[in-house]
């Protein structure tokens, strides 16, 4: 494999200016410490010669970026893994791409990602399927994503192109957003939507506010015995279901039984009430003969798995 840049463990490098790495299937790999005061762009060009470019901070490595980290083009990605740290002023996944779209992905696994500004996912009008994925493996270092600004997905394309599934996936670990989360679902004719997807017992999300637009989805996959104690998605300000086409999806297909658990808690809920909850809610196939009970009370969406097979909304 050919690398654009390789920094060994124990090595410390400081740099400045605008860095751009774009050869196909080449990688910037950081095992040491890289402090860069300018911007970094991975896979920025509008042709297939940049496909598969990546930035990887691995095995205790550390990288700070004083300006914006931009990830674009087919299969370009940033990976932060195994007790490593990546800090950036801002991150844009899927920026300045061609009509063919993008699979620009950020993976954070058993490591820490800190963004002092905003993180945008699928922000160009033609981007498709850009994803932030947060994973945590048992007995490994804690996974933490901290965003001091806002995190948002884009519906993309206005009346010309519809959005194509730019998503936030949390499979364990914690995502703390001091600003706001905005999930912009796709426009009317698209086959895909945008979503915040939360799974695994220790997965947690906090935000100042959260807005779901168009066909955006808030999805939960309940583990076998439910989530750990506490609120899964906790919004201190307003959580707005801004469209009647937004949706809450509860997948209880692997969950055997739980007491009442709070999936979503907000300071203020708008657009979602106990009376219209059923129209917003999809409950998947359940484990054997269990039933899924849901209720909305005091701006909390709660769920319980028990008894015989059916989905019940409690008012």
PDB file of C-alpha atoms in Angstrom:
ATOM      1  CA  UNK A   1       0.000   0.000   0.000  1.00  0.00           C
ATOM      2  CA  UNK A   2       1.243   3.490  -0.839  1.00  0.00           C
ATOM      3  CA  UNK A   3       0.735   6.201   1.764  1.00  0.00           C
ATOM      4  CA  UNK A   4       0.583   9.928   1.160  1.00  0.00           C
ATOM      5  CA  UNK A   5       1.752  10.473   4.730  1.00  0.00           C
ATOM      6  CA  UNK A   6       2.772   8.111   7.562  1.00  0.00           C
ATOM      7  CA  UNK A   7       3.640   9.310  11.075  1.00  0.00           C
ATOM      8  CA  UNK A   8       5.195   6.749  13.421  1.00  0.00           C
ATOM      9  CA  UNK A   9       4.355   6.365  17.103  1.00  0.00           C
ATOM     10  CA  UNK A  10       6.401   8.716  19.301  1.00  0.00           C
ATOM     11  CA  UNK A  11       6.982  11.204  16.496  1.00  0.00           C
ATOM     12  CA  UNK A  12       5.721  14.796  16.911  1.00  0.00           C
ATOM     13  CA  UNK A  13       5.188  16.995  13.847  1.00  0.00           C
ATOM     14  CA  UNK A  14       3.838  20.549  13.610  1.00  0.00           C
ATOM     15  CA  UNK A  15       2.679  21.993  10.276  1.00  0.00           C
ATOM     16  CA  UNK A  16       0.631  24.803   8.769  1.00  0.00           C
ATOM     17  CA  UNK A  17      -1.071  25.872   5.539  1.00  0.00           C
ATOM     18  CA  UNK A  18      -3.649  23.971   3.476  1.00  0.00           C
ATOM     19  CA  UNK A  19      -3.009  20.227   3.176  1.00  0.00           C
ATOM     20  CA  UNK A  20      -4.757  18.199   0.454  1.00  0.00           C
ATOM     21  CA  UNK A  21      -4.360  14.412   0.014  1.00  0.00           C
ATOM     22  CA  UNK A  22      -6.266  12.938  -2.890  1.00  0.00           C
ATOM     23  CA  UNK A  23      -4.563   9.985  -4.677  1.00  0.00           C
ATOM     24  CA  UNK A  24      -6.830   6.954  -5.011  1.00  0.00           C
ATOM     25  CA  UNK A  25      -6.673   4.501  -2.082  1.00  0.00           C
ATOM     26  CA  UNK A  26      -3.890   6.475  -0.378  1.00  0.00           C
ATOM     27  CA  UNK A  27      -3.996   7.271   3.331  1.00  0.00           C
ATOM     28  CA  UNK A  28      -2.731   9.742   5.872  1.00  0.00           C
ATOM     29  CA  UNK A  29      -1.900   7.508   8.870  1.00  0.00           C
ATOM     30  CA  UNK A  30      -1.083   9.092  12.231  1.00  0.00           C
ATOM     31  CA  UNK A  31       0.297   6.916  15.043  1.00  0.00           C
ATOM     32  CA  UNK A  32       2.290   9.749  16.595  1.00  0.00           C
ATOM     33  CA  UNK A  33       1.280  13.395  17.156  1.00  0.00           C
ATOM     34  CA  UNK A  34       0.436  15.765  14.294  1.00  0.00           C
ATOM     35  CA  UNK A  35      -0.459  19.384  15.037  1.00  0.00           C
ATOM     36  CA  UNK A  36      -1.652  21.227  11.933  1.00  0.00           C
ATOM     37  CA  UNK A  37      -2.839  24.832  12.160  1.00  0.00           C
ATOM     38  CA  UNK A  38      -4.499  25.001   8.715  1.00  0.00           C
ATOM     39  CA  UNK A  39      -7.102  22.994   6.795  1.00  0.00           C
ATOM     40  CA  UNK A  40      -6.954  19.359   5.690  1.00  0.00           C
ATOM     41  CA  UNK A  41      -8.785  17.975   2.646  1.00  0.00           C
ATOM     42  CA  UNK A  42      -9.038  14.265   1.832  1.00  0.00           C
ATOM     43  CA  UNK A  43     -10.229  13.235  -1.648  1.00  0.00           C
ATOM     44  CA  UNK A  44     -11.198  16.697  -2.827  1.00  0.00           C
ATOM     45  CA  UNK A  45     -11.166  16.367  -6.620  1.00  0.00           C
ATOM     46  CA  UNK A  46     -14.111  15.668  -8.931  1.00  0.00           C
ATOM     47  CA  UNK A  47     -12.852  12.460 -10.514  1.00  0.00           C
ATOM     48  CA  UNK A  48     -12.278   8.816  -9.634  1.00  0.00           C
ATOM     49  CA  UNK A  49      -8.551   9.325  -9.129  1.00  0.00           C
ATOM     50  CA  UNK A  50      -9.368  10.318  -5.532  1.00  0.00           C
ATOM     51  CA  UNK A  51     -11.554   7.319  -4.636  1.00  0.00           C
ATOM     52  CA  UNK A  52     -10.721   5.656  -1.318  1.00  0.00           C
ATOM     53  CA  UNK A  53      -8.562   8.392   0.198  1.00  0.00           C
ATOM     54  CA  UNK A  54      -8.495   8.407   4.001  1.00  0.00           C
ATOM     55  CA  UNK A  55      -7.226  10.060   7.159  1.00  0.00           C
ATOM     56  CA  UNK A  56      -6.575   7.569   9.970  1.00  0.00           C
ATOM     57  CA  UNK A  57      -5.565   8.396  13.552  1.00  0.00           C
ATOM     58  CA  UNK A  58      -4.773   5.052  15.167  1.00  0.00           C
ATOM     59  CA  UNK A  59      -3.442   3.194  18.214  1.00  0.00           C
ATOM     60  CA  UNK A  60      -2.944   6.112  20.591  1.00  0.00           C
ATOM     61  CA  UNK A  61      -2.172   8.674  17.911  1.00  0.00           C
ATOM     62  CA  UNK A  62      -3.205  12.316  18.206  1.00  0.00           C
ATOM     63  CA  UNK A  63      -4.013  14.936  15.566  1.00  0.00           C
ATOM     64  CA  UNK A  64      -5.252  18.495  15.871  1.00  0.00           C
ATOM     65  CA  UNK A  65      -6.522  20.540  12.907  1.00  0.00           C
ATOM     66  CA  UNK A  66      -6.768  24.287  13.419  1.00  0.00           C
ATOM     67  CA  UNK A  67      -9.202  24.829  10.561  1.00  0.00           C
ATOM     68  CA  UNK A  68     -11.671  22.624   8.617  1.00  0.00           C
ATOM     69  CA  UNK A  69     -11.299  18.916   7.859  1.00  0.00           C
ATOM     70  CA  UNK A  70     -13.100  18.126   4.580  1.00  0.00           C
ATOM     71  CA  UNK A  71     -13.753  14.532   3.496  1.00  0.00           C
ATOM     72  CA  UNK A  72     -15.116  13.896   0.015  1.00  0.00           C
ATOM     73  CA  UNK A  73     -15.543  11.669  -3.025  1.00  0.00           C
ATOM     74  CA  UNK A  74     -16.209   7.936  -3.288  1.00  0.00           C
ATOM     75  CA  UNK A  75     -15.364   5.938  -0.139  1.00  0.00           C
ATOM     76  CA  UNK A  76     -13.197   8.680   1.320  1.00  0.00           C
ATOM     77  CA  UNK A  77     -13.142   8.493   5.104  1.00  0.00           C
ATOM     78  CA  UNK A  78     -11.671   9.580   8.405  1.00  0.00           C
ATOM     79  CA  UNK A  79     -11.021   6.912  11.054  1.00  0.00           C
ATOM     80  CA  UNK A  80     -10.235   7.567  14.718  1.00  0.00           C
ATOM     81  CA  UNK A  81      -9.628   4.323  16.614  1.00  0.00           C
ATOM     82  CA  UNK A  82      -7.986   2.569  19.556  1.00  0.00           C
ATOM     83  CA  UNK A  83      -7.449   5.225  22.247  1.00  0.00           C
ATOM     84  CA  UNK A  84      -6.658   7.962  19.718  1.00  0.00           C
ATOM     85  CA  UNK A  85      -7.719  11.627  19.598  1.00  0.00           C
ATOM     86  CA  UNK A  86      -8.712  13.847  16.671  1.00  0.00           C
ATOM     87  CA  UNK A  87      -9.515  17.510  17.274  1.00  0.00           C
ATOM     88  CA  UNK A  88     -10.714  19.850  14.521  1.00  0.00           C
ATOM     89  CA  UNK A  89     -12.264  23.300  14.290  1.00  0.00           C
ATOM     90  CA  UNK A  90     -14.905  21.994  11.868  1.00  0.00           C
ATOM     91  CA  UNK A  91     -15.600  18.840   9.847  1.00  0.00           C
ATOM     92  CA  UNK A  92     -17.480  18.533   6.561  1.00  0.00           C
ATOM     93  CA  UNK A  93     -18.313  15.063   5.195  1.00  0.00           C
ATOM     94  CA  UNK A  94     -19.131  15.034   1.504  1.00  0.00           C
ATOM     95  CA  UNK A  95     -18.184  18.532   0.342  1.00  0.00           C
ATOM     96  CA  UNK A  96     -17.632  19.848  -3.204  1.00  0.00           C
ATOM     97  CA  UNK A  97     -18.401  16.599  -5.005  1.00  0.00           C
ATOM     98  CA  UNK A  98     -19.432  15.721  -8.546  1.00  0.00           C
ATOM     99  CA  UNK A  99     -22.871  14.601  -9.699  1.00  0.00           C
ATOM    100  CA  UNK A 100     -21.947  10.996  -8.885  1.00  0.00           C
ATOM    101  CA  UNK A 101     -22.287  11.681  -5.155  1.00  0.00           C
ATOM    102  CA  UNK A 102     -20.251  10.505  -2.194  1.00  0.00           C
ATOM    103  CA  UNK A 103     -19.711   7.933   0.516  1.00  0.00           C
ATOM    104  CA  UNK A 104     -17.811  10.214   2.868  1.00  0.00           C
ATOM    105  CA  UNK A 105     -17.681   8.569   6.288  1.00  0.00           C
ATOM    106  CA  UNK A 106     -16.273   9.378   9.721  1.00  0.00           C
ATOM    107  CA  UNK A 107     -15.647   6.355  11.982  1.00  0.00           C
ATOM    108  CA  UNK A 108     -14.964   6.855  15.699  1.00  0.00           C
ATOM    109  CA  UNK A 109     -14.221   3.581  17.500  1.00  0.00           C
ATOM    110  CA  UNK A 110     -12.866   3.294  21.061  1.00  0.00           C
ATOM    111  CA  UNK A 111     -11.420   6.784  20.680  1.00  0.00           C
ATOM    112  CA  UNK A 112     -12.241  10.500  20.934  1.00  0.00           C
ATOM    113  CA  UNK A 113     -13.360  13.046  18.325  1.00  0.00           C
ATOM    114  CA  UNK A 114     -13.658  16.703  19.342  1.00  0.00           C
ATOM    115  CA  UNK A 115     -15.006  19.428  17.048  1.00  0.00           C
ATOM    116  CA  UNK A 116     -14.833  22.983  18.344  1.00  0.00           C
ATOM    117  CA  UNK A 117     -17.228  24.240  15.667  1.00  0.00           C
ATOM    118  CA  UNK A 118     -19.814  22.497  13.455  1.00  0.00           C
ATOM    119  CA  UNK A 119     -19.920  19.018  11.905  1.00  0.00           C
ATOM    120  CA  UNK A 120     -21.810  18.708   8.610  1.00  0.00           C
ATOM    121  CA  UNK A 121     -22.803  15.389   7.038  1.00  0.00           C
ATOM    122  CA  UNK A 122     -23.652  15.328   3.347  1.00  0.00           C
ATOM    123  CA  UNK A 123     -23.528  19.088   3.024  1.00  0.00           C
ATOM    124  CA  UNK A 124     -23.046  19.525  -0.713  1.00  0.00           C
ATOM    125  CA  UNK A 125     -26.141  19.652  -2.942  1.00  0.00           C
ATOM    126  CA  UNK A 126     -25.128  16.415  -4.670  1.00  0.00           C
ATOM    127  CA  UNK A 127     -23.725  14.364  -1.816  1.00  0.00           C
ATOM    128  CA  UNK A 128     -25.145  10.955  -0.979  1.00  0.00           C
ATOM    129  CA  UNK A 129     -24.833   8.485   1.883  1.00  0.00           C
ATOM    130  CA  UNK A 130     -22.341  10.393   4.024  1.00  0.00           C
ATOM    131  CA  UNK A 131     -22.314   8.985   7.558  1.00  0.00           C
ATOM    132  CA  UNK A 132     -20.938   9.631  11.041  1.00  0.00           C
ATOM    133  CA  UNK A 133     -20.511   6.245  12.769  1.00  0.00           C
ATOM    134  CA  UNK A 134     -19.723   6.009  16.496  1.00  0.00           C
ATOM    135  CA  UNK A 135     -18.840   2.560  17.868  1.00  0.00           C
ATOM    136  CA  UNK A 136     -17.689   1.206  21.214  1.00  0.00           C
ATOM    137  CA  UNK A 137     -16.404  -2.269  21.990  1.00  0.00           C
ATOM    138  CA  UNK A 138     -16.655  -3.756  25.462  1.00  0.00           C
ATOM    139  CA  UNK A 139     -13.465  -3.548  27.550  1.00  0.00           C
ATOM    140  CA  UNK A 140     -11.943  -1.037  25.119  1.00  0.00           C
ATOM    141  CA  UNK A 141     -11.283   2.700  25.676  1.00  0.00           C
ATOM    142  CA  UNK A 142     -14.421   4.840  25.924  1.00  0.00           C
ATOM    143  CA  UNK A 143     -15.771   6.327  22.707  1.00  0.00           C
ATOM    144  CA  UNK A 144     -16.597  10.036  22.899  1.00  0.00           C
ATOM    145  CA  UNK A 145     -17.722  12.532  20.269  1.00  0.00           C
ATOM    146  CA  UNK A 146     -17.884  16.127  21.499  1.00  0.00           C
ATOM    147  CA  UNK A 147     -19.221  18.847  19.194  1.00  0.00           C
ATOM    148  CA  UNK A 148     -19.204  22.382  20.576  1.00  0.00           C
ATOM    149  CA  UNK A 149     -21.219  23.769  17.678  1.00  0.00           C
ATOM    150  CA  UNK A 150     -23.975  22.117  15.634  1.00  0.00           C
ATOM    151  CA  UNK A 151     -24.272  18.772  13.857  1.00  0.00           C
ATOM    152  CA  UNK A 152     -26.473  18.522  10.802  1.00  0.00           C
ATOM    153  CA  UNK A 153     -27.335  16.419   7.777  1.00  0.00           C
ATOM    154  CA  UNK A 154     -28.449  17.870   4.466  1.00  0.00           C
ATOM    155  CA  UNK A 155     -31.536  17.019   2.383  1.00  0.00           C
ATOM    156  CA  UNK A 156     -29.476  18.076  -0.678  1.00  0.00           C
ATOM    157  CA  UNK A 157     -30.459  19.205  -4.077  1.00  0.00           C
ATOM    158  CA  UNK A 158     -33.662  21.199  -3.690  1.00  0.00           C
ATOM    159  CA  UNK A 159     -35.999  20.458  -6.587  1.00  0.00           C
ATOM    160  CA  UNK A 160     -33.279  18.875  -8.750  1.00  0.00           C
ATOM    161  CA  UNK A 161     -31.810  16.127  -6.591  1.00  0.00           C
ATOM    162  CA  UNK A 162     -33.243  14.624  -3.457  1.00  0.00           C
ATOM    163  CA  UNK A 163     -31.201  13.664  -0.409  1.00  0.00           C
ATOM    164  CA  UNK A 164     -29.776  10.163  -0.377  1.00  0.00           C
ATOM    165  CA  UNK A 165     -29.437   8.976   3.190  1.00  0.00           C
ATOM    166  CA  UNK A 166     -26.900  11.051   5.116  1.00  0.00           C
ATOM    167  CA  UNK A 167     -26.951   9.494   8.590  1.00  0.00           C
ATOM    168  CA  UNK A 168     -25.667   9.592  12.171  1.00  0.00           C
ATOM    169  CA  UNK A 169     -25.158   6.101  13.615  1.00  0.00           C
ATOM    170  CA  UNK A 170     -24.417   5.597  17.325  1.00  0.00           C
ATOM    171  CA  UNK A 171     -23.534   2.019  18.303  1.00  0.00           C
ATOM    172  CA  UNK A 172     -22.234   2.551  21.798  1.00  0.00           C
ATOM    173  CA  UNK A 173     -20.293   5.430  23.252  1.00  0.00           C
ATOM    174  CA  UNK A 174     -21.414   9.010  23.813  1.00  0.00           C
ATOM    175  CA  UNK A 175     -22.128  11.935  21.501  1.00  0.00           C
ATOM    176  CA  UNK A 176     -22.371  15.308  23.255  1.00  0.00           C
ATOM    177  CA  UNK A 177     -23.501  18.227  21.100  1.00  0.00           C
ATOM    178  CA  UNK A 178     -23.334  21.554  22.912  1.00  0.00           C
ATOM    179  CA  UNK A 179     -25.151  23.208  20.020  1.00  0.00           C
ATOM    180  CA  UNK A 180     -27.959  21.716  17.949  1.00  0.00           C
ATOM    181  CA  UNK A 181     -28.689  18.547  15.981  1.00  0.00           C
ATOM    182  CA  UNK A 182     -30.553  18.999  12.708  1.00  0.00           C
ATOM    183  CA  UNK A 183     -31.618  15.990  10.662  1.00  0.00           C
ATOM    184  CA  UNK A 184     -32.908  17.076   7.262  1.00  0.00           C
ATOM    185  CA  UNK A 185     -34.836  14.206   5.716  1.00  0.00           C
ATOM    186  CA  UNK A 186     -35.124  13.845   1.984  1.00  0.00           C
ATOM    187  CA  UNK A 187     -37.627  15.622  -0.186  1.00  0.00           C
ATOM    188  CA  UNK A 188     -40.765  13.967  -1.515  1.00  0.00           C
ATOM    189  CA  UNK A 189     -39.494  11.804  -4.388  1.00  0.00           C
ATOM    190  CA  UNK A 190     -36.423  10.236  -2.800  1.00  0.00           C
ATOM    191  CA  UNK A 191     -36.189   6.543  -1.949  1.00  0.00           C
ATOM    192  CA  UNK A 192     -33.872   7.196   1.014  1.00  0.00           C
ATOM    193  CA  UNK A 193     -34.079   9.309   4.142  1.00  0.00           C
ATOM    194  CA  UNK A 194     -31.706  10.807   6.706  1.00  0.00           C
ATOM    195  CA  UNK A 195     -31.665   9.612  10.296  1.00  0.00           C
ATOM    196  CA  UNK A 196     -30.185   9.555  13.758  1.00  0.00           C
ATOM    197  CA  UNK A 197     -29.825   5.848  14.615  1.00  0.00           C
ATOM    198  CA  UNK A 198     -29.084   4.784  18.204  1.00  0.00           C
ATOM    199  CA  UNK A 199     -28.279   1.210  19.275  1.00  0.00           C
ATOM    200  CA  UNK A 200     -26.413  -0.763  21.977  1.00  0.00           C
ATOM    201  CA  UNK A 201     -26.779  -0.561  25.737  1.00  0.00           C
ATOM    202  CA  UNK A 202     -24.308   2.246  26.447  1.00  0.00           C
ATOM    203  CA  UNK A 203     -25.213   4.514  23.508  1.00  0.00           C
ATOM    204  CA  UNK A 204     -26.057   8.078  24.610  1.00  0.00           C
ATOM    205  CA  UNK A 205     -26.737  11.356  22.790  1.00  0.00           C
ATOM    206  CA  UNK A 206     -27.160  14.849  24.240  1.00  0.00           C
ATOM    207  CA  UNK A 207     -27.927  18.110  22.422  1.00  0.00           C
ATOM    208  CA  UNK A 208     -28.978  21.692  22.972  1.00  0.00           C
ATOM    209  CA  UNK A 209     -31.874  21.271  20.543  1.00  0.00           C
ATOM    210  CA  UNK A 210     -32.875  18.786  17.856  1.00  0.00           C
ATOM    211  CA  UNK A 211     -34.946  19.324  14.718  1.00  0.00           C
ATOM    212  CA  UNK A 212     -36.250  16.629  12.370  1.00  0.00           C
ATOM    213  CA  UNK A 213     -37.326  17.943   8.965  1.00  0.00           C
ATOM    214  CA  UNK A 214     -39.048  16.452   5.906  1.00  0.00           C
ATOM    215  CA  UNK A 215     -38.788  12.628   6.089  1.00  0.00           C
ATOM    216  CA  UNK A 216     -36.072  12.503   8.761  1.00  0.00           C
ATOM    217  CA  UNK A 217     -36.110   9.516  11.124  1.00  0.00           C
ATOM    218  CA  UNK A 218     -35.148   8.998  14.740  1.00  0.00           C
ATOM    219  CA  UNK A 219     -34.397   5.274  15.054  1.00  0.00           C
ATOM    220  CA  UNK A 220     -33.733   3.108  18.104  1.00  0.00           C
ATOM    221  CA  UNK A 221     -32.631  -0.523  18.136  1.00  0.00           C
ATOM    222  CA  UNK A 222     -33.209  -1.997  21.573  1.00  0.00           C
ATOM    223  CA  UNK A 223     -30.514  -4.435  22.752  1.00  0.00           C
ATOM    224  CA  UNK A 224     -31.535  -7.826  24.128  1.00  0.00           C
ATOM    225  CA  UNK A 225     -32.237  -6.492  27.625  1.00  0.00           C
ATOM    226  CA  UNK A 226     -32.709  -2.844  26.716  1.00  0.00           C
ATOM    227  CA  UNK A 227     -30.472   0.185  27.145  1.00  0.00           C
ATOM    228  CA  UNK A 228     -28.506   0.923  30.296  1.00  0.00           C
ATOM    229  CA  UNK A 229     -30.239   3.162  32.863  1.00  0.00           C
ATOM    230  CA  UNK A 230     -30.754   6.783  31.870  1.00  0.00           C
ATOM    231  CA  UNK A 231     -32.099   8.774  28.935  1.00  0.00           C
ATOM    232  CA  UNK A 232     -30.895   7.576  25.521  1.00  0.00           C
ATOM    233  CA  UNK A 233     -31.380  10.880  23.625  1.00  0.00           C
ATOM    234  CA  UNK A 234     -31.505  13.890  25.947  1.00  0.00           C
ATOM    235  CA  UNK A 235     -32.301  17.309  24.426  1.00  0.00           C
ATOM    236  CA  UNK A 236     -32.045  20.118  26.943  1.00  0.00           C
ATOM    237  CA  UNK A 237     -33.937  22.609  24.771  1.00  0.00           C
ATOM    238  CA  UNK A 238     -36.578  22.063  22.086  1.00  0.00           C
ATOM    239  CA  UNK A 239     -37.006  18.839  20.117  1.00  0.00           C
ATOM    240  CA  UNK A 240     -39.086  19.690  17.049  1.00  0.00           C
ATOM    241  CA  UNK A 241     -40.842  17.247  14.741  1.00  0.00           C
ATOM    242  CA  UNK A 242     -41.087  19.853  12.013  1.00  0.00           C
ATOM    243  CA  UNK A 243     -43.000  17.748   9.501  1.00  0.00           C
ATOM    244  CA  UNK A 244     -45.812  15.218   9.641  1.00  0.00           C
ATOM    245  CA  UNK A 245     -43.549  12.970   7.540  1.00  0.00           C
ATOM    246  CA  UNK A 246     -40.839  12.673  10.193  1.00  0.00           C
ATOM    247  CA  UNK A 247     -40.789   9.333  11.963  1.00  0.00           C
ATOM    248  CA  UNK A 248     -39.739   7.460  15.100  1.00  0.00           C
ATOM    249  CA  UNK A 249     -38.706   3.844  14.496  1.00  0.00           C
ATOM    250  CA  UNK A 250     -38.387   1.381  17.381  1.00  0.00           C
ATOM    251  CA  UNK A 251     -36.751  -1.947  16.500  1.00  0.00           C
ATOM    252  CA  UNK A 252     -37.423  -4.382  19.342  1.00  0.00           C
ATOM    253  CA  UNK A 253     -36.776  -7.531  17.336  1.00  0.00           C
ATOM    254  CA  UNK A 254     -33.874  -8.610  19.588  1.00  0.00           C
ATOM    255  CA  UNK A 255     -35.183  -7.326  22.923  1.00  0.00           C
ATOM    256  CA  UNK A 256     -36.638  -9.875  25.335  1.00  0.00           C
ATOM    257  CA  UNK A 257     -37.955  -7.784  28.201  1.00  0.00           C
ATOM    258  CA  UNK A 258     -37.416  -4.398  29.908  1.00  0.00           C
ATOM    259  CA  UNK A 259     -39.012  -2.079  32.386  1.00  0.00           C
ATOM    260  CA  UNK A 260     -39.936   1.420  31.250  1.00  0.00           C
ATOM    261  CA  UNK A 261     -37.043   3.147  29.500  1.00  0.00           C
ATOM    262  CA  UNK A 262     -36.783   6.746  28.288  1.00  0.00           C
ATOM    263  CA  UNK A 263     -35.711   6.823  24.630  1.00  0.00           C
ATOM    264  CA  UNK A 264     -36.159  10.589  24.161  1.00  0.00           C
ATOM    265  CA  UNK A 265     -36.377  13.424  26.643  1.00  0.00           C
ATOM    266  CA  UNK A 266     -36.677  17.112  25.745  1.00  0.00           C
ATOM    267  CA  UNK A 267     -37.135  20.391  27.552  1.00  0.00           C
ATOM    268  CA  UNK A 268     -39.919  21.114  25.057  1.00  0.00           C
ATOM    269  CA  UNK A 269     -41.474  18.844  22.419  1.00  0.00           C
ATOM    270  CA  UNK A 270     -43.140  20.425  19.410  1.00  0.00           C
ATOM    271  CA  UNK A 271     -45.102  18.612  16.711  1.00  0.00           C
ATOM    272  CA  UNK A 272     -45.327  15.398  18.725  1.00  0.00           C
ATOM    273  CA  UNK A 273     -48.075  14.753  21.275  1.00  0.00           C
ATOM    274  CA  UNK A 274     -49.603  11.781  23.071  1.00  0.00           C
ATOM    275  CA  UNK A 275     -52.583  12.034  20.722  1.00  0.00           C
ATOM    276  CA  UNK A 276     -50.595  11.932  17.451  1.00  0.00           C
ATOM    277  CA  UNK A 277     -47.754   9.651  18.596  1.00  0.00           C
ATOM    278  CA  UNK A 278     -49.238   6.673  16.768  1.00  0.00           C
ATOM    279  CA  UNK A 279     -49.002   8.457  13.402  1.00  0.00           C
ATOM    280  CA  UNK A 280     -45.286   9.173  13.949  1.00  0.00           C
ATOM    281  CA  UNK A 281     -44.362   5.746  15.282  1.00  0.00           C
ATOM    282  CA  UNK A 282     -43.225   2.509  13.607  1.00  0.00           C
ATOM    283  CA  UNK A 283     -42.550  -0.527  15.813  1.00  0.00           C
ATOM    284  CA  UNK A 284     -40.726  -3.417  14.168  1.00  0.00           C
ATOM    285  CA  UNK A 285     -41.189  -7.172  14.643  1.00  0.00           C
ATOM    286  CA  UNK A 286     -40.740  -8.110  18.283  1.00  0.00           C
ATOM    287  CA  UNK A 287     -38.866 -10.935  19.977  1.00  0.00           C
ATOM    288  CA  UNK A 288     -41.096 -14.016  20.099  1.00  0.00           C
ATOM    289  CA  UNK A 289     -44.256 -13.263  22.101  1.00  0.00           C
ATOM    290  CA  UNK A 290     -43.248  -9.924  23.594  1.00  0.00           C
ATOM    291  CA  UNK A 291     -45.229  -6.697  23.278  1.00  0.00           C
ATOM    292  CA  UNK A 292     -43.934  -3.149  22.885  1.00  0.00           C
ATOM    293  CA  UNK A 293     -45.631  -0.531  25.044  1.00  0.00           C
ATOM    294  CA  UNK A 294     -44.918   3.135  24.343  1.00  0.00           C
ATOM    295  CA  UNK A 295     -46.034   6.342  26.000  1.00  0.00           C
ATOM    296  CA  UNK A 296     -45.328  10.051  25.787  1.00  0.00           C
ATOM    297  CA  UNK A 297     -45.501  11.885  29.096  1.00  0.00           C
ATOM    298  CA  UNK A 298     -43.892  15.095  30.334  1.00  0.00           C
ATOM    299  CA  UNK A 299     -41.911  15.475  27.088  1.00  0.00           C
ATOM    300  CA  UNK A 300     -40.516  11.956  27.466  1.00  0.00           C
ATOM    301  CA  UNK A 301     -40.938   9.145  24.947  1.00  0.00           C
ATOM    302  CA  UNK A 302     -40.853   5.901  26.915  1.00  0.00           C
ATOM    303  CA  UNK A 303     -40.904   2.237  25.907  1.00  0.00           C
ATOM    304  CA  UNK A 304     -41.339  -1.069  27.710  1.00  0.00           C
ATOM    305  CA  UNK A 305     -41.022  -4.648  26.416  1.00  0.00           C
ATOM    306  CA  UNK A 306     -43.120  -7.323  28.099  1.00  0.00           C
ATOM    307  CA  UNK A 307     -45.996  -9.807  27.782  1.00  0.00           C
ATOM    308  CA  UNK A 308     -47.605 -11.101  24.583  1.00  0.00           C
ATOM    309  CA  UNK A 309     -47.024  -9.926  21.022  1.00  0.00           C
ATOM    310  CA  UNK A 310     -48.430  -6.533  20.014  1.00  0.00           C
ATOM    311  CA  UNK A 311     -47.537  -2.851  19.988  1.00  0.00           C
ATOM    312  CA  UNK A 312     -49.523  -0.664  22.397  1.00  0.00           C
ATOM    313  CA  UNK A 313     -49.519   3.088  22.866  1.00  0.00           C
ATOM    314  CA  UNK A 314     -50.468   4.114  26.397  1.00  0.00           C
ATOM    315  CA  UNK A 315     -52.180   7.476  26.888  1.00  0.00           C
TER     316      UNK A 315
END
